[in-house]
Coordinates of C-alpha atoms in Angstrom, one line a residue:
Chain A
M94 CA -53.7 120.5 295.6
I95 CA -55.8 119.3 298.6
T96 CA -55.6 121.1 301.9
F97 CA -57.1 120.0 305.2
E98 CA -57.5 122.9 307.6
N99 CA -58.1 121.9 311.2
V100 CA -60.6 119.3 310.2
R101 CA -62.6 117.8 313.0
K102 CA -65.3 115.1 312.8
V103 CA -67.6 114.2 315.7
Y104 CA -70.3 111.6 315.0
P105 CA -73.8 112.0 316.4
D106 CA -73.0 109.4 319.1
G107 CA -70.2 111.6 320.4
F108 CA -67.3 109.7 318.9
E109 CA -64.6 112.1 317.8
A110 CA -63.2 110.5 314.6
L111 CA -60.9 113.3 313.7
K112 CA -59.3 115.7 316.2
G113 CA -58.5 118.7 314.0
I114 CA -56.1 117.5 311.3
H115 CA -53.9 119.7 309.0
M116 CA -52.5 118.2 305.9
T117 CA -51.5 119.3 302.4
V118 CA -51.4 117.0 299.4
A119 CA -49.5 118.5 296.5
K120 CA -50.4 118.0 292.9
G121 CA -49.1 114.7 291.5
E122 CA -48.4 113.2 294.9
L123 CA -49.5 109.8 296.0
V124 CA -50.3 110.1 299.7
T125 CA -51.1 107.1 301.8
L126 CA -53.2 107.4 304.9
I127 CA -52.3 104.6 307.2
G128 CA -53.0 103.5 310.8
P129 CA -54.9 101.0 312.9
S130 CA -58.6 100.6 312.3
G131 CA -60.7 103.5 313.8
C132 CA -57.8 105.9 313.4
G133 CA -59.8 108.1 311.0
K134 CA -58.0 107.4 307.7
T135 CA -61.1 106.5 305.7
T136 CA -63.0 109.4 307.3
T137 CA -60.3 111.7 306.2
M138 CA -60.4 110.4 302.6
K139 CA -64.1 110.5 302.3
M140 CA -64.1 114.2 303.2
V141 CA -62.4 114.9 299.9
N142 CA -65.4 113.9 297.9
R143 CA -67.9 114.9 300.6
L144 CA -69.2 111.4 301.4
I145 CA -68.5 112.6 304.9
E146 CA -68.8 116.2 305.9
P147 CA -66.5 117.8 308.5
T148 CA -68.0 119.0 311.8
E149 CA -65.4 121.8 311.9
G150 CA -62.6 123.0 309.6
K151 CA -62.3 123.1 305.9
V152 CA -61.2 120.9 303.0
L153 CA -59.9 122.9 300.1
I154 CA -59.1 121.8 296.6
N155 CA -56.9 124.2 294.7
G156 CA -57.7 126.8 297.3
E157 CA -61.4 126.5 297.0
D158 CA -63.5 125.4 299.9
I159 CA -65.4 122.3 298.7
A160 CA -68.2 122.8 301.1
H161 CA -69.5 125.4 298.7
K162 CA -69.4 123.0 295.7
N163 CA -72.2 120.8 294.5
P164 CA -71.3 117.3 295.8
V165 CA -72.4 115.6 292.6
E166 CA -70.2 117.8 290.4
L167 CA -67.3 117.6 292.9
R168 CA -67.4 113.8 292.8
R169 CA -67.4 113.7 289.0
E170 CA -64.0 115.4 289.1
I171 CA -62.6 112.9 291.6
G172 CA -62.0 109.2 290.8
Y173 CA -63.1 106.7 293.5
V174 CA -61.9 103.2 293.9
I175 CA -63.2 101.0 296.8
Q176 CA -62.1 97.7 298.3
Q177 CA -65.4 96.0 297.4
I178 CA -64.9 97.3 293.8
G179 CA -68.6 97.9 293.2
L180 CA -68.8 97.4 289.5
L181 CA -72.4 97.3 288.3
P182 CA -73.1 93.7 287.7
H183 CA -75.8 94.2 285.0
M184 CA -73.5 96.3 282.8
T185 CA -70.7 95.3 280.5
I186 CA -67.1 96.4 281.3
S187 CA -67.4 99.0 278.6
K188 CA -70.6 100.4 280.1
N189 CA -69.2 100.4 283.6
V190 CA -66.1 102.3 282.6
S191 CA -68.0 104.8 280.4
L192 CA -70.7 105.5 282.9
I193 CA -69.5 108.9 284.2
P194 CA -68.2 110.2 280.9
K195 CA -71.7 109.4 279.5
L196 CA -73.4 111.1 282.4
K197 CA -71.2 114.1 281.7
G198 CA -72.5 114.2 278.2
W199 CA -69.4 113.0 276.2
A200 CA -70.1 112.0 272.6
K201 CA -70.3 108.3 272.0
E202 CA -67.1 108.0 269.9
R203 CA -65.1 109.9 272.5
Y204 CA -66.1 107.7 275.4
L205 CA -65.8 104.4 273.5
K206 CA -62.3 105.4 272.5
R207 CA -61.6 106.3 276.1
V208 CA -62.8 102.9 277.3
D209 CA -60.3 101.1 275.0
E210 CA -57.5 103.4 276.0
L211 CA -58.1 102.8 279.7
L212 CA -58.5 99.1 279.4
D213 CA -55.1 99.1 277.6
L214 CA -53.7 101.3 280.4
V215 CA -54.8 98.9 283.1
G216 CA -53.5 95.9 281.2
L217 CA -56.8 94.4 279.9
D218 CA -57.1 93.7 276.2
P219 CA -60.2 95.8 275.1
T220 CA -61.2 93.3 272.3
V221 CA -61.4 90.5 274.9
Y222 CA -62.9 92.3 277.9
R223 CA -65.0 95.3 276.7
D224 CA -68.2 93.3 276.2
R225 CA -67.8 91.0 279.2
Y226 CA -69.8 91.2 282.4
P227 CA -68.1 91.8 285.8
A228 CA -69.0 88.3 287.0
E229 CA -66.9 86.8 284.2
L230 CA -63.7 88.4 285.5
S231 CA -61.4 87.5 288.4
G232 CA -61.2 89.8 291.4
G233 CA -57.9 91.3 290.2
Q234 CA -59.3 92.0 286.7
Q235 CA -62.4 93.5 288.3
Q236 CA -60.3 95.9 290.3
R237 CA -58.3 96.8 287.2
V238 CA -61.7 97.8 285.7
G239 CA -62.4 99.7 289.0
V240 CA -59.2 101.7 288.5
A241 CA -60.1 102.3 284.8
R242 CA -63.5 103.5 285.8
A243 CA -62.0 105.9 288.3
L244 CA -59.8 107.4 285.6
A245 CA -62.5 107.5 282.9
A246 CA -63.6 111.1 283.2
E247 CA -60.0 112.3 283.5
P248 CA -60.3 113.5 287.1
P249 CA -57.2 115.3 288.5
I250 CA -57.7 113.6 291.9
I251 CA -58.2 109.9 292.7
L252 CA -59.3 108.4 296.0
M253 CA -58.5 104.8 296.7
D254 CA -60.0 103.1 299.8
E255 CA -58.0 99.9 300.5
P256 CA -58.3 99.0 296.8
F257 CA -56.0 96.0 296.8
S258 CA -56.5 94.5 300.3
A259 CA -59.1 91.9 299.2
L260 CA -56.9 90.6 296.5
D261 CA -54.5 87.7 296.6
P262 CA -50.9 88.6 297.3
I263 CA -49.6 88.1 293.8
T264 CA -52.3 90.1 292.2
R265 CA -51.9 92.8 294.8
E266 CA -48.2 93.1 294.1
Q267 CA -48.9 93.4 290.4
L268 CA -51.5 96.1 290.8
Q269 CA -49.3 98.0 293.2
D270 CA -46.5 97.9 290.6
E271 CA -48.9 99.1 287.9
L272 CA -50.3 101.9 290.1
I273 CA -46.7 103.2 290.6
R274 CA -46.2 103.0 286.8
L275 CA -49.6 104.7 286.2
Q276 CA -48.9 107.4 288.7
Q277 CA -45.6 108.2 286.9
E278 CA -47.4 108.1 283.5
I279 CA -50.5 110.2 284.2
Q280 CA -49.4 112.3 287.2
K281 CA -52.7 112.3 289.2
T282 CA -53.0 113.4 292.8
I283 CA -53.9 110.2 294.7
V284 CA -55.1 109.8 298.2
F285 CA -54.7 106.1 299.2
V286 CA -56.0 104.5 302.3
T287 CA -54.4 101.2 303.6
H288 CA -53.6 99.4 306.7
D289 CA -50.7 97.6 305.2
I290 CA -47.4 99.4 305.9
R291 CA -45.5 97.5 303.3
E292 CA -48.0 98.6 300.6
A293 CA -47.6 102.2 301.9
L294 CA -43.8 102.1 301.9
K295 CA -43.8 100.7 298.4
I296 CA -46.2 102.9 296.5
S297 CA -46.3 106.3 298.3
T298 CA -44.5 109.5 297.7
K299 CA -45.7 110.6 301.1
I300 CA -47.1 108.7 304.1
A301 CA -49.4 110.1 306.8
I302 CA -49.5 107.8 309.8
M303 CA -52.7 108.3 311.8
K304 CA -53.8 107.2 315.3
D305 CA -56.9 108.0 317.2
G306 CA -58.1 110.8 314.9
E307 CA -54.7 112.5 314.6
I308 CA -51.9 112.5 312.2
V309 CA -48.8 111.3 314.1
Q310 CA -46.2 111.8 311.4
T311 CA -46.0 112.6 307.7
G312 CA -43.1 112.2 305.5
E313 CA -41.5 110.3 302.6
P314 CA -41.3 106.6 303.1
N315 CA -37.6 106.4 303.8
Q316 CA -37.8 109.3 306.1
I317 CA -40.4 107.6 308.2
V318 CA -38.5 104.4 308.3
K319 CA -35.2 106.1 309.2
E320 CA -36.6 108.6 311.7
P321 CA -39.8 107.4 313.3
K322 CA -41.1 110.2 315.4
N323 CA -42.1 108.1 318.4
E324 CA -42.6 104.6 319.8
F325 CA -46.0 104.3 318.1
V326 CA -44.6 104.9 314.6
K327 CA -41.6 102.7 315.3
S328 CA -43.8 99.8 316.6
F329 CA -46.3 100.3 313.7
I330 CA -43.6 99.9 311.1
G331 CA -41.8 97.2 313.1
D332 CA -44.9 95.1 314.0
E333 CA -46.1 95.0 310.5
H334 CA -42.7 94.0 309.3
S335 CA -42.0 91.2 311.8
G336 CA -45.1 89.4 310.4
S337 CA -44.2 89.7 306.8
D338 CA -42.1 87.4 304.8
C339 CA -39.7 89.5 302.7
D340 CA -39.3 92.7 304.7
G341 CA -35.5 92.5 304.5
S342 CA -35.3 93.0 300.8
R343 CA -38.3 95.4 300.7
M344 CA -36.9 97.6 303.5
S345 CA -33.4 97.7 301.9
S346 CA -34.8 99.4 298.9
Y347 CA -35.8 102.3 301.1
K348 CA -32.5 102.7 302.9
Chain B
M32 CA -118.9 60.7 284.0
S33 CA -122.2 62.5 284.0
V34 CA -120.7 65.5 285.6
I35 CA -118.1 65.7 282.9
Q36 CA -120.7 65.3 280.3
A37 CA -122.8 68.0 281.8
F38 CA -119.8 70.2 282.2
L39 CA -119.0 69.9 278.5
D40 CA -122.7 70.7 277.7
V41 CA -122.5 73.8 279.8
L42 CA -119.3 74.8 278.0
I43 CA -121.1 74.6 274.7
E44 CA -124.4 76.1 275.8
R45 CA -123.0 78.9 278.0
W46 CA -119.8 79.8 276.3
D47 CA -120.8 83.4 276.1
A48 CA -121.4 83.6 279.8
I49 CA -118.1 81.9 280.5
L50 CA -116.3 84.3 278.2
T51 CA -118.0 87.3 279.8
G52 CA -117.1 86.0 283.2
T53 CA -113.5 85.4 282.2
L54 CA -113.2 89.0 280.8
E55 CA -114.8 90.5 283.9
H56 CA -112.5 88.4 286.0
L57 CA -109.4 89.5 284.1
Y58 CA -110.6 93.1 284.3
L59 CA -111.1 93.0 288.1
S60 CA -107.7 91.3 288.6
F61 CA -105.6 93.5 286.3
V62 CA -107.0 96.8 287.3
S63 CA -106.4 95.9 290.9
V64 CA -102.9 94.7 290.4
A65 CA -102.1 97.7 288.2
I66 CA -103.3 100.2 290.8
A67 CA -101.5 98.2 293.6
T68 CA -98.3 98.3 291.5
C69 CA -98.6 102.1 291.0
I70 CA -99.0 102.5 294.8
A71 CA -96.7 99.8 296.1
V72 CA -93.6 100.3 293.9
P73 CA -93.1 104.0 294.6
L74 CA -94.1 103.5 298.3
G75 CA -91.5 100.7 298.5
I76 CA -88.8 102.9 297.1
I77 CA -89.7 105.7 299.5
L78 CA -89.6 103.3 302.5
T79 CA -86.0 102.2 301.6
R80 CA -85.2 105.9 302.1
K81 CA -87.1 106.1 305.4
Q82 CA -86.4 102.8 307.0
R83 CA -87.7 103.9 310.4
I84 CA -91.3 103.9 309.1
A85 CA -90.9 101.0 306.8
E86 CA -91.7 98.2 309.2
P87 CA -94.9 99.8 310.6
I88 CA -96.2 100.5 307.1
I89 CA -95.4 97.0 305.7
G90 CA -97.0 95.7 308.9
I91 CA -100.2 97.5 308.1
T92 CA -100.4 96.0 304.6
G93 CA -99.6 92.7 306.2
L94 CA -102.5 93.2 308.6
F95 CA -104.9 93.6 305.6
Q96 CA -103.6 90.4 304.2
T97 CA -104.6 88.5 307.4
I98 CA -108.2 89.6 307.0
P99 CA -110.1 86.7 305.3
S100 CA -110.7 87.8 301.8
L101 CA -114.5 87.2 302.0
A102 CA -114.6 89.4 305.2
L103 CA -112.6 92.2 303.5
L104 CA -115.1 92.2 300.6
A105 CA -117.9 92.3 303.1
F106 CA -116.3 95.3 304.9
M107 CA -116.5 97.1 301.6
L108 CA -120.3 96.8 301.4
P109 CA -121.3 99.4 304.0
I110 CA -118.6 101.9 302.8
F111 CA -118.7 101.6 299.0
G112 CA -121.8 99.6 298.3
I113 CA -121.9 96.8 295.8
G114 CA -120.4 96.5 292.4
I115 CA -117.0 96.7 290.7
T116 CA -115.6 99.6 292.6
P117 CA -115.6 98.1 296.1
A118 CA -114.3 94.8 294.6
I119 CA -111.4 96.6 293.0
I120 CA -110.6 98.5 296.2
A121 CA -110.6 95.3 298.2
L122 CA -108.5 93.4 295.6
T123 CA -106.0 96.3 295.4
I124 CA -105.6 96.3 299.2
Y125 CA -105.0 92.6 299.0
S126 CA -102.3 93.0 296.3
L127 CA -100.3 95.6 298.1
L128 CA -98.3 93.5 300.5
P129 CA -96.4 91.2 298.1
I130 CA -95.5 94.1 295.8
L131 CA -94.5 96.4 298.6
R132 CA -92.5 93.9 300.4
N133 CA -90.6 92.7 297.3
T134 CA -89.9 96.2 296.2
Y135 CA -88.5 97.1 299.6
T136 CA -86.4 94.0 300.2
G137 CA -85.4 93.9 296.5
I138 CA -83.9 97.4 296.6
L139 CA -82.3 96.9 300.0
G140 CA -80.9 93.7 298.8
V141 CA -78.9 95.5 296.0
D142 CA -75.2 95.2 296.6
R143 CA -74.3 98.2 298.8
S144 CA -70.9 98.4 297.2
A145 CA -72.5 99.1 293.8
V146 CA -74.6 101.9 295.4
E147 CA -71.6 103.3 297.3
A148 CA -69.4 103.3 294.1
G149 CA -72.3 105.0 292.2
K150 CA -72.6 107.7 294.9
G151 CA -68.8 108.2 295.1
M152 CA -68.5 108.5 291.3
G153 CA -71.0 111.4 291.4
M154 CA -74.4 109.9 290.6
T155 CA -77.4 111.9 291.8
N156 CA -79.9 110.0 294.0
F157 CA -82.2 109.6 291.1
Q158 CA -79.5 108.2 288.9
I159 CA -78.5 105.7 291.7
L160 CA -82.2 104.6 291.7
Y161 CA -82.7 104.1 288.0
I162 CA -79.2 103.1 286.9
V163 CA -78.3 100.9 289.9
E164 CA -81.1 100.0 292.2
L165 CA -84.1 99.4 290.0
P166 CA -82.5 97.3 287.3
L167 CA -80.8 95.1 289.9
S168 CA -84.0 94.6 291.9
L169 CA -86.4 94.3 289.0
P170 CA -86.6 90.5 289.0
I171 CA -87.6 90.6 292.7
I172 CA -90.2 93.3 292.1
M173 CA -91.6 91.3 289.2
A174 CA -91.8 88.3 291.5
G175 CA -93.9 90.3 293.9
I176 CA -96.2 91.4 291.0
R177 CA -96.6 87.8 289.9
T178 CA -97.5 86.7 293.5
A179 CA -100.0 89.5 293.7
T180 CA -101.5 88.6 290.3
V181 CA -102.0 84.9 291.1
L182 CA -103.4 85.8 294.5
T183 CA -105.8 88.3 293.0
I184 CA -107.1 86.1 290.3
G185 CA -107.9 83.6 293.1
V186 CA -109.6 86.1 295.4
A187 CA -111.5 87.8 292.5
S188 CA -113.7 84.7 292.4
L189 CA -115.2 86.0 295.6
A190 CA -116.0 89.4 294.1
A191 CA -119.2 88.0 292.7
F192 CA -120.5 88.0 296.3
I193 CA -120.7 91.8 296.2
G194 CA -122.0 91.9 292.7
A195 CA -118.8 92.6 290.8
G196 CA -119.3 89.7 288.3
G197 CA -116.4 87.5 287.1
L198 CA -116.1 83.7 287.1
G199 CA -117.2 83.6 290.7
E200 CA -120.7 84.3 289.5
L201 CA -120.9 81.0 287.7
M202 CA -119.6 79.1 290.6
F203 CA -122.0 80.6 293.1
R204 CA -125.0 80.1 290.8
G205 CA -123.9 76.5 290.5
L206 CA -123.6 76.1 294.2
Q207 CA -127.0 77.6 294.8
M208 CA -128.6 75.3 292.2
M209 CA -126.5 72.3 293.3
R210 CA -125.1 72.0 289.8
N211 CA -121.5 70.9 289.8
D212 CA -121.2 71.4 286.1
L213 CA -121.8 75.1 286.5
V214 CA -119.4 75.3 289.4
L215 CA -116.8 73.7 287.2
A216 CA -117.5 76.0 284.3
G217 CA -116.5 78.9 286.7
A218 CA -113.7 77.1 288.6
I219 CA -111.8 75.6 285.8
P220 CA -111.3 78.8 283.7
A221 CA -110.4 80.6 287.0
A222 CA -107.7 78.0 287.8
L223 CA -106.4 78.0 284.2
L224 CA -106.2 81.8 284.3
A225 CA -104.1 81.7 287.5
I226 CA -101.8 79.0 286.1
F227 CA -101.5 80.8 282.8
F228 CA -100.5 84.1 284.3
D229 CA -98.1 82.5 286.7
L230 CA -96.3 81.0 283.7
I231 CA -96.3 84.2 281.7
L232 CA -95.1 86.3 284.6
R233 CA -92.4 83.8 285.4
W234 CA -91.2 84.2 281.9
V235 CA -91.2 88.0 282.2
E236 CA -89.2 87.6 285.4
V237 CA -86.5 85.7 283.6
K238 CA -86.6 88.3 280.7
T239 CA -86.2 91.2 283.1
T240 CA -83.2 89.6 284.9
P241 CA -80.3 91.6 283.6
R242 CA -77.6 89.7 281.7
G243 CA -74.6 89.5 283.9
L244 CA -76.8 88.5 286.8
K245 CA -77.9 85.2 285.2
K246 CA -75.8 82.2 286.1

């Protein structure tokens, strides 16, 4: 369980990125942080693995204030997937995925077995892909490896920073579907940042809509669609939808 | 024709002097580049962590580079006297810039997303350096060392002026005695050395380029 207690972030230039947010993410939930750019969603996410430190307030994992934990050890218990993927180009897929288990001192047989399991899990045939280099894979395949890498050391929490937004629409849909399946299968706590409301409605168990460093509304997807708290939420859902091509069918599944 | 004939005669008669000169030349060049590498690579890494002071420091090494090589060697005379030590100091100063600049830009040029992913996954700063940044910038650092080596082999010819030996000694003796054959006996091996090491180090560069980065 992740708890944000009155978390504030002021950057040295005086910009107040977060204005004291409160939020709880229960175990096994897939929470999406969404909002216009500059709303603080990525800042909020990066506080969970201490890539950004709060100016005020606390972030707790299972009741323990993470400010007292060693950042390196903390991060090894939290999977991290980013939009730019960030695979190490000079290492094979197998080495990329097994990097953190190796640094954690796993035995070779154990992490090699784990690599094959994970590649299977994200839909890549290990015998085909294990010894390839990232440049030999498509963007979608690379991000599948990115997800496998995040899962490698069996972290209970996974952070995903717009992981699918640079992919083509078909691949994005596929990976969203697989994330939902994965989530049901492995029951991780996932914090997911996106600016795509359709993506949020599709994959989340809970959505937190943010604006100007504050959380405007949190709730289950259908709840947010049915009862938008104010004009901003209404227009945010509406705007995104008027521009999309298949909102009718997508929305209906939430009503 | 006669020059070539005379040159061949010098090769046969003075092969031991040429060999000694070549060995001295190599010694001067390698010790200097090795010292410069030991200074410039760690310094370059530190500068990527302290970017505010990077430009001034790289600027200073650039300043040394603009001093004509003969003048730099001459500056060494009043401070360190004559001989091998001042020559190595001057050549080291000369080799710093290409290695420093390539280390700095090489590491900064490493894909930031790979570094961020590494940090987010829980790598220590040192692990980010040796697992991510150094392997990915190694070809560029090697290119800096190659540039420095070729440069130093060239400038080392002038080290004979302050009594450090090397192939320059044959050239200067030839110049003083107006004997082109002697000049060539120093100049040709020096040129061959530079070309030879350029080729070798180019090969090393290709070898150190990680698989997966090669097209």
